[in-house]
Coordinates of C-alpha atoms in Angstrom, one line a residue:
X1182 CA 17.0 -14.6 2.5
X1183 CA 13.4 -13.7 3.2
X1184 CA 10.4 -13.5 0.9
X1185 CA 7.4 -11.7 2.3
X1186 CA 5.1 -13.7 0.2
X1187 CA 5.5 -16.4 2.8
X1188 CA 3.0 -14.4 4.9
X1189 CA 0.4 -14.9 2.2
X1190 CA 1.1 -18.6 2.2
X1191 CA 0.5 -18.7 6.0
X1192 CA -2.9 -16.9 5.5
X1193 CA -3.7 -19.5 2.9
X1194 CA -2.8 -22.4 5.3
X1195 CA -5.0 -21.0 8.1
X1196 CA -8.1 -20.5 6.0
X1197 CA -11.1 -22.5 7.0
X1198 CA -12.2 -23.1 3.4
X1199 CA -8.9 -23.5 1.6
X1200 CA -8.5 -24.4 -2.0
X1201 CA -5.4 -25.8 -3.8
X1202 CA -3.0 -22.9 -4.5
X1203 CA -1.3 -22.2 -7.8
X1204 CA 1.8 -20.1 -7.6
X1205 CA 2.6 -18.3 -10.9
X1206 CA 5.7 -16.5 -11.9
X1207 CA 8.6 -16.5 -14.4
X1208 CA 11.4 -19.1 -14.2
X1209 CA 13.9 -18.4 -11.4
X1210 CA 11.9 -15.9 -9.4
X1211 CA 12.1 -18.3 -6.4
X1212 CA 8.8 -20.2 -6.4
X1213 CA 10.4 -23.6 -5.4
X1214 CA 12.5 -22.1 -2.6
X1215 CA 9.5 -20.2 -1.3
X1216 CA 7.3 -23.2 -0.9
X1217 CA 10.0 -25.4 0.5
X1218 CA 10.9 -22.8 3.1
X1219 CA 7.2 -22.4 3.9
X1220 CA 6.9 -26.1 4.4
X1221 CA 10.0 -26.2 6.6
X1222 CA 8.5 -23.6 8.9
X1223 CA 4.9 -24.7 9.0
X1224 CA 4.5 -28.5 8.3
X1225 CA 5.7 -31.7 9.8
X1226 CA 6.6 -33.0 6.3
X1227 CA 6.8 -32.0 2.7
X1228 CA 5.8 -34.3 -0.2
X1229 CA 7.7 -32.7 -3.1
X1230 CA 7.0 -33.8 -6.6
X1231 CA 8.9 -32.2 -9.5
X1232 CA 7.2 -33.5 -12.7
X1233 CA 10.2 -32.6 -14.9
X1234 CA 12.5 -34.7 -12.7
X1235 CA 10.1 -37.5 -11.7
X1236 CA 9.1 -38.6 -15.2
X1237 CA 7.6 -41.7 -13.7
X1238 CA 4.7 -39.5 -12.4
X1239 CA 4.1 -37.5 -15.5
X1240 CA 1.3 -39.9 -16.6
X1241 CA -0.2 -40.1 -13.1
X1242 CA -3.4 -38.3 -14.1
X1243 CA -4.0 -40.0 -17.4
X1244 CA -6.1 -42.9 -15.9
X1245 CA -8.4 -41.0 -13.6
X1246 CA -8.5 -38.5 -10.7
X1247 CA -8.9 -40.9 -7.8
X1248 CA -7.4 -39.0 -4.8
X1249 CA -6.5 -42.2 -2.9
X1250 CA -4.6 -43.5 -6.0
X1251 CA -2.8 -40.2 -6.6
X1252 CA -1.8 -40.0 -2.9
X1253 CA -0.5 -43.5 -2.9
X1254 CA 1.6 -42.8 -6.0
X1255 CA 3.0 -39.5 -4.5
X1256 CA 3.8 -41.3 -1.2
X1257 CA 5.7 -44.1 -3.1
X1258 CA 7.7 -41.6 -5.1
X1259 CA 8.5 -39.2 -2.2
X1260 CA 8.7 -41.7 0.6
X1261 CA 6.2 -39.5 2.5
X1262 CA 2.9 -40.6 3.9
X1263 CA 0.5 -37.7 3.1
X1264 CA -1.5 -36.7 6.2
X1265 CA -4.3 -34.1 6.3
X1266 CA -3.1 -30.8 7.9
X1267 CA 0.4 -32.1 8.6
X1268 CA 1.8 -32.7 5.1
X1269 CA 2.3 -30.0 2.4
X1270 CA 1.9 -31.6 -1.1
X1271 CA 3.9 -29.6 -3.5
X1272 CA 3.4 -30.3 -7.2
X1273 CA 6.3 -28.4 -8.9
X1274 CA 6.7 -27.9 -12.7
X1275 CA 3.1 -29.0 -12.9
X1276 CA 2.9 -28.1 -16.6
X1277 CA 5.1 -31.1 -17.4
X1278 CA 2.3 -33.6 -16.3
X1279 CA -0.8 -33.7 -18.6
X1280 CA -4.0 -33.1 -16.7
X1281 CA -2.2 -32.4 -13.4
X1282 CA -3.8 -29.0 -13.2
X1283 CA -7.3 -30.6 -13.7
X1284 CA -6.5 -32.9 -10.7
X1285 CA -6.6 -29.8 -8.4
X1286 CA -10.4 -29.7 -8.9
X1287 CA -10.7 -33.1 -7.3
X1288 CA -8.5 -32.3 -4.4
X1289 CA -10.8 -29.3 -3.8
X1290 CA -14.0 -31.2 -4.1
X1291 CA -13.1 -34.7 -2.6
X1292 CA -10.1 -34.1 -0.3
X1293 CA -10.2 -30.5 1.0
X1294 CA -8.3 -31.4 4.1
X1295 CA -5.1 -31.9 2.1
X1296 CA -2.9 -28.9 1.7
X1297 CA -1.8 -28.7 -2.0
X1298 CA 0.4 -26.1 -3.7
X1299 CA 1.2 -26.3 -7.4
X1300 CA 3.8 -24.2 -9.3
X1301 CA 5.1 -24.0 -12.9
X1302 CA 7.3 -21.6 -14.7
X1303 CA 5.5 -21.8 -18.0
X1304 CA 2.1 -22.5 -16.6
X1305 CA 0.4 -19.6 -18.3
X1306 CA 1.6 -20.9 -21.7
X1307 CA 0.5 -24.4 -21.0
X1308 CA -3.0 -23.4 -19.9
X1309 CA -3.4 -21.3 -23.1
X1310 CA -2.9 -24.5 -25.1
X1311 CA -6.2 -26.0 -24.0
X1312 CA -5.7 -27.6 -20.6
X1313 CA -9.0 -28.1 -18.9
X1314 CA -8.9 -25.5 -16.1
X1315 CA -10.5 -26.0 -12.6
X1316 CA -12.4 -22.7 -12.6
X1317 CA -13.4 -21.6 -9.1
X1318 CA -11.6 -24.6 -7.5
X1319 CA -8.1 -23.0 -7.0
X1320 CA -6.5 -19.9 -5.7
X1321 CA -3.6 -18.0 -7.2
X1322 CA -0.5 -16.2 -5.9
X1323 CA 1.8 -14.4 -8.3
X1324 CA 5.5 -14.3 -7.3
X1325 CA 7.7 -11.6 -8.7
X1326 CA 11.5 -10.9 -8.4
X1327 CA 12.5 -9.7 -4.9
X1328 CA 11.5 -6.1 -4.4
X1329 CA 13.6 -3.4 -2.8
X1330 CA 12.7 -4.1 0.8
X1331 CA 13.4 -7.8 0.4
X1332 CA 16.7 -6.8 -1.2
X1333 CA 17.6 -4.6 1.8
X1334 CA 16.9 -7.5 4.2
X1335 CA 19.1 -9.8 2.1
X1336 CA 21.9 -7.2 2.4
X1337 CA 21.8 -7.8 6.2
X1338 CA 19.9 -4.5 6.8
X1339 CA 16.7 -5.9 8.3
X1340 CA 16.3 -2.9 10.7
X1341 CA 16.5 -0.5 7.8
X1342 CA 13.9 -2.6 5.9
X1343 CA 11.6 -2.4 8.9
X1344 CA 12.2 1.3 9.2
X1345 CA 11.0 1.8 5.6
X1346 CA 7.7 0.1 6.5
X1347 CA 7.1 2.4 9.5
X1348 CA 6.6 5.5 7.3
X1349 CA 8.4 7.4 10.1
X1350 CA 9.7 10.0 7.5
X1351 CA 11.9 12.0 9.9
X1352 CA 13.8 8.9 10.9
X1353 CA 13.8 7.5 7.3
X1354 CA 15.3 10.8 6.0
X1355 CA 18.2 10.5 8.5
X1356 CA 19.2 7.3 6.8
X1357 CA 18.6 8.6 3.2
X1358 CA 22.3 8.2 2.1
X1359 CA 22.3 4.6 3.1
X1360 CA 19.0 3.9 1.4
X1361 CA 20.3 5.6 -1.8
X1362 CA 23.4 3.5 -1.7
X1363 CA 21.4 0.3 -1.4
X1364 CA 19.1 1.5 -4.2
X1365 CA 22.0 1.9 -6.5
X1366 CA 23.0 -1.7 -5.8
X1367 CA 19.4 -2.8 -6.4
X1368 CA 19.3 -1.1 -9.8
X1369 CA 22.3 -3.2 -10.9
X1370 CA 21.7 -6.5 -9.0
X1371 CA 17.9 -6.5 -9.4
X1372 CA 15.7 -8.9 -7.6
X1373 CA 16.4 -12.3 -9.1
X1374 CA 17.1 -14.4 -6.0
X1375 CA 20.3 -16.1 -7.3
X1376 CA 21.8 -12.7 -8.2
X1377 CA 20.8 -11.2 -4.8
X1378 CA 22.2 -14.2 -2.9
X1379 CA 25.5 -14.0 -4.7
X1380 CA 25.8 -10.3 -4.2
X1381 CA 24.9 -10.5 -0.5
X1382 CA 27.7 -13.0 0.0
X1383 CA 30.5 -11.8 -2.3
X1384 CA 29.8 -8.2 -3.4
X1385 CA 31.1 -9.2 -6.8
X1386 CA 29.6 -7.2 -9.6
X1387 CA 31.1 -9.4 -12.3
X1388 CA 29.6 -12.6 -10.8
X1389 CA 26.2 -10.9 -10.6
X1390 CA 26.3 -10.0 -14.3
X1391 CA 27.4 -13.6 -15.1
X1392 CA 24.3 -14.9 -13.2
X1393 CA 22.0 -12.4 -15.0
X1394 CA 23.4 -13.4 -18.4
X1395 CA 22.9 -17.0 -17.6
X1396 CA 19.2 -16.3 -16.6
X1397 CA 18.7 -14.4 -19.8
X1398 CA 20.2 -17.3 -21.8
X1399 CA 17.9 -19.7 -20.1
X1400 CA 14.9 -17.6 -21.1
X1401 CA 16.2 -17.7 -24.7
X1402 CA 16.4 -21.5 -24.5
X1403 CA 12.8 -21.5 -23.2
X1404 CA 11.7 -19.5 -26.2
X1405 CA 13.3 -22.0 -28.6
X1406 CA 12.0 -25.0 -26.7
X1407 CA 8.4 -24.0 -25.7
X1408 CA 7.2 -21.4 -28.2
X1409 CA 5.5 -22.4 -31.5
X1410 CA 8.3 -22.6 -34.1
X1411 CA 6.7 -20.1 -36.5
X1412 CA 6.8 -17.2 -33.9
X1413 CA 10.2 -17.9 -32.3
X1414 CA 12.1 -15.4 -34.5
X1415 CA 9.4 -12.7 -33.6
X1416 CA 9.6 -13.5 -29.9
X1417 CA 13.4 -13.1 -30.0
X1418 CA 13.3 -9.9 -32.0
X1419 CA 10.7 -8.4 -29.7
X1420 CA 12.6 -9.4 -26.6
X1421 CA 15.8 -7.9 -27.8
X1422 CA 14.1 -4.6 -28.7
X1423 CA 13.0 -3.9 -25.1
X1424 CA 16.0 -1.9 -23.9
X1425 CA 15.6 0.3 -26.9
X1426 CA 11.9 0.6 -26.3
X1427 CA 12.4 1.7 -22.7
X1428 CA 15.3 4.1 -23.4
X1429 CA 13.1 6.3 -25.8
X1430 CA 11.9 9.7 -24.5
X1431 CA 8.4 8.4 -25.0
X1432 CA 8.3 4.8 -23.7
X1433 CA 5.1 3.8 -25.6
X1434 CA 5.8 0.5 -27.3
X1435 CA 6.5 1.0 -31.0
X1436 CA 6.5 -2.1 -33.3
X1437 CA 8.8 -0.2 -35.7
X1438 CA 11.6 -0.4 -33.1
X1439 CA 11.4 -4.2 -33.3
X1440 CA 11.7 -4.2 -37.0
X1441 CA 11.3 -1.4 -39.6
X1442 CA 7.9 -1.6 -41.1
X1443 CA 6.6 -4.1 -38.5
X1444 CA 2.9 -4.2 -37.8
X1445 CA 1.0 -5.1 -34.6
X1446 CA -0.7 -8.2 -36.1
X1447 CA 2.7 -9.7 -36.9
X1448 CA 3.8 -9.6 -33.3
X1449 CA 0.6 -10.0 -31.2
X1450 CA 1.2 -13.7 -30.6
X1451 CA 4.9 -13.2 -29.8
X1452 CA 4.0 -10.5 -27.3
X1453 CA 1.3 -12.7 -25.7
X1454 CA 3.8 -15.5 -25.3
X1455 CA 6.2 -13.3 -23.4
X1456 CA 3.4 -12.1 -21.2
X1457 CA 2.3 -15.7 -20.5
X1458 CA 5.8 -16.7 -19.6
X1459 CA 5.9 -13.9 -17.1
X1460 CA 8.9 -12.2 -18.7
X1461 CA 7.3 -8.8 -19.4
X1462 CA 4.7 -6.5 -17.9
X1463 CA 2.2 -4.6 -20.0
X1464 CA 1.0 -1.2 -18.9
X1465 CA -1.9 0.2 -20.9
X1466 CA -2.7 3.8 -21.6
X1467 CA -6.2 5.0 -20.6
X1468 CA -8.3 7.0 -23.0
X1469 CA -9.6 9.0 -20.0
X1470 CA -8.7 9.1 -16.3
X1471 CA -12.1 7.8 -15.2
X1472 CA -13.3 4.9 -13.0
X1473 CA -12.9 2.1 -13.4
X1474 CA -9.6 2.5 -15.2
X1475 CA -9.9 -0.9 -16.8
X1476 CA -12.9 0.3 -18.7
X1477 CA -10.9 3.1 -20.4
X1478 CA -7.8 1.2 -21.3
X1479 CA -6.5 1.8 -24.9
X1480 CA -5.6 -1.7 -26.1
X1481 CA -3.5 -0.2 -28.9
X1482 CA -1.3 2.0 -26.7
X1483 CA 0.9 0.5 -24.0
X1484 CA 4.4 0.3 -22.5
X1485 CA 6.3 -2.9 -22.0
X1486 CA 8.6 -3.5 -19.1
X1487 CA 11.0 -6.4 -18.4
X1488 CA 10.3 -8.5 -15.3
X1489 CA 13.4 -7.3 -13.4
X1490 CA 15.4 -4.1 -13.3
X1491 CA 18.7 -6.0 -13.0
X1492 CA 18.0 -8.1 -16.0
X1493 CA 17.1 -4.9 -18.0
X1494 CA 20.6 -3.5 -17.0
X1495 CA 22.2 -6.8 -18.2
X1496 CA 20.3 -6.6 -21.5
X1497 CA 21.5 -3.0 -21.9
X1498 CA 25.1 -3.9 -20.9
X1499 CA 25.0 -1.4 -18.1
X1500 CA 28.5 -1.1 -16.6
X1501 CA 29.2 -1.6 -12.9
X1502 CA 31.2 1.6 -12.9
X1503 CA 28.0 3.5 -13.2
X1504 CA 27.1 2.5 -9.6
X1505 CA 29.9 4.7 -8.2
X1506 CA 29.5 7.6 -10.6
X1507 CA 27.4 9.8 -8.3
X1508 CA 23.7 9.3 -9.1
X1509 CA 24.1 8.8 -12.8
X1510 CA 22.6 5.3 -12.6
X1511 CA 19.2 6.8 -11.8
X1512 CA 19.2 8.8 -15.1
X1513 CA 20.8 6.2 -17.4
X1514 CA 18.8 5.5 -20.6
X1515 CA 16.7 8.6 -20.0
X1516 CA 15.6 7.3 -16.7
X1517 CA 14.4 4.0 -18.0
X1518 CA 15.8 2.0 -15.1
X1519 CA 14.0 4.3 -12.6
X1520 CA 10.6 3.9 -14.3
X1521 CA 11.3 0.1 -14.5
X1522 CA 12.2 0.0 -10.8
X1523 CA 9.0 1.9 -9.8
X1524 CA 6.8 -0.3 -11.9
X1525 CA 8.4 -3.4 -10.3
X1526 CA 7.5 -2.2 -6.8
X1527 CA 3.9 -1.2 -7.8
X1528 CA 3.1 -4.5 -9.6
X1529 CA 2.9 -6.3 -6.2
X1530 CA -0.2 -4.4 -5.3
X1531 CA -1.7 -2.6 -8.3
X1532 CA -2.6 -3.0 -11.9
X1533 CA -0.9 0.2 -13.1
X1534 CA -1.9 2.3 -16.1
X1535 CA -0.5 5.4 -17.6
X1536 CA -2.1 8.5 -19.2
X1537 CA -1.0 10.3 -22.3
X1538 CA -3.4 13.1 -23.2
X1539 CA -4.4 13.2 -26.9
X1540 CA -2.9 16.0 -28.9
X1541 CA -0.8 17.1 -25.9
X1542 CA 2.6 16.6 -24.3
X1543 CA 0.9 15.9 -21.0
X1544 CA 1.8 12.4 -19.8
X1545 CA 1.4 10.8 -16.3
X1546 CA 3.9 7.9 -15.8
X1547 CA 1.5 5.8 -13.8
X1548 CA -2.2 5.9 -12.8
X1549 CA -3.4 3.6 -10.0
X1550 CA -6.9 2.8 -8.7
X1551 CA -6.6 2.4 -4.9
X1552 CA -8.8 0.6 -2.4
X1553 CA -10.9 3.7 -1.9
X1554 CA -11.6 3.8 -5.6
X1555 CA -9.6 7.0 -6.0
X1556 CA -7.5 7.5 -9.2
X1557 CA -4.0 8.2 -8.0
X1558 CA -1.5 9.8 -10.4
X1559 CA 2.3 9.1 -10.0
X1560 CA 5.0 11.0 -11.7
X1561 CA 8.5 9.4 -11.7
X1562 CA 11.6 11.7 -11.6
X1563 CA 15.0 10.2 -11.9
X1564 CA 16.7 13.3 -10.4
X1565 CA 16.3 15.9 -7.8
X1566 CA 15.0 18.4 -10.4
X1567 CA 11.3 17.7 -9.9
X1568 CA 9.4 20.2 -12.0
X1569 CA 6.1 18.4 -12.6
X1570 CA 4.0 20.4 -15.1
X1571 CA 2.1 17.4 -16.4
X1572 CA 1.2 16.2 -12.9
X1573 CA 0.2 19.7 -11.7
X1574 CA -2.0 20.1 -14.8
X1575 CA -3.6 16.6 -14.2
X1576 CA -4.4 17.4 -10.6
X1577 CA -6.0 20.7 -11.6
X1578 CA -8.0 19.2 -14.5
X1579 CA -9.2 16.2 -12.4
X1580 CA -9.5 17.6 -8.9
X1581 CA -7.3 14.7 -7.7
X1582 CA -7.4 14.1 -4.0
X1583 CA -4.0 12.3 -4.0
X1584 CA -1.0 12.8 -6.2
X1585 CA 2.6 11.5 -5.8
X1586 CA 5.9 12.6 -7.2
X1587 CA 8.5 9.8 -6.9
X1588 CA 12.1 11.3 -7.0
X1589 CA 15.5 11.4 -5.4
X1590 CA 14.2 14.1 -3.0
X1591 CA 13.2 13.5 0.6
X1592 CA 9.6 13.0 1.7
X1593 CA 7.7 16.2 1.5
X1594 CA 3.9 16.8 1.9
X1595 CA 2.8 19.8 -0.2
X1596 CA -0.7 21.2 -0.7
X1597 CA -1.2 19.4 -4.0
X1598 CA 1.4 16.6 -4.1
X1599 CA 3.4 14.3 -1.9
X1600 CA 7.0 13.7 -2.8
X1601 CA 8.1 10.2 -1.9
X1602 CA 11.7 9.1 -2.1
X1603 CA 12.5 6.5 -4.8
X1604 CA 13.7 4.1 -2.1
X1605 CA 10.4 4.2 -0.2
X1606 CA 8.2 3.0 -3.1
X1607 CA 7.0 -0.5 -2.1
X1608 CA 3.9 -2.6 -1.6
X1609 CA 5.3 -5.5 0.4
X1610 CA 2.3 -6.1 2.6
X1611 CA -0.1 -6.2 -0.4
X1612 CA 0.5 -9.5 -2.0
X1613 CA -3.0 -11.0 -2.7
X1614 CA -4.2 -14.5 -3.3
X1615 CA -7.1 -14.4 -5.8
X1616 CA -9.9 -16.9 -6.2

């Protein structure tokens, strides 16, 4: 399989002023595989430390942050002599070693020639519990489940994946039936690497669902193991409510769907725990479509999406038979899978918002702020019936220079809107490492 985030790791490696890199992401999105593959391609050797497995090193940072001492210990544990520029030092499950994150500051200040990457599945949660954080001394890369183009490549269709990135719409339209078939598969399989690998090798729907259920069970175990005991029941209730939240006509998150009579203050910590674990995405409404969008977000109105469309299908007990039933998979659960899919492609590049006009039925599924500081409205349609009253009104009210309708229709440039096929929504080249 291929992960295009490896291109960002290569940019990081070649920087003149490089800082240690922290890779964030939910459990089982492929962080460990990505870094090991990157090391195989670009370094003479890899010093791999998994702090959950190498318990002898968990107290390595309790004494002090002497880099020579730390390197000696890593060398002894991995049987690798760490050499500047030639060895990639990979500190995996870094949350299991107290003060390991703090040590990255000393690598940055005292040993910048060493290439250091850290990763941890529950890193966000651990850092929220008071770990001293090396502000300004590290870089970040968020890793998500495989997006659609990575999935297409994993299915052995690398040429089709490359075609999607050319934006040669005439040629792309010629292969629309093939892209639509692959998109159906992606809705069911999703982007969790283990599920994708299994499907690419065996084309076994049942095996895919078993893998997805195992992943969901592992997340439940994480909730029980790592969350504060007093909020575990609320985390579980909230997590289980997500398919119902997304299958509503109005996908705004409603606490009453979690439990009748529930209030925001009862579930705020549970919601934050799921966010920190990388298991959900939170998309805020904006009070007004003005720049910058972040300044207008309505903290009380938001949608919650699951980290992966395939896992959402597993949580909803979506049947594999839906895949072969025409295009019905795109409209299942009132189009919830389609909106989830689009969000999953956008999240690589943007911080999406949505807009629901007060005292009106007008709603825009996603608002983006692009590199040119333009507000870009997107309306998502799960069918070929693409009447877009809300989008047209939004464009008229705000004199929008760009507007997109994402649907099952082919690419079409109209005077006020551009229709983009569902299978062509992606942002693969836009991973970004942040200081």
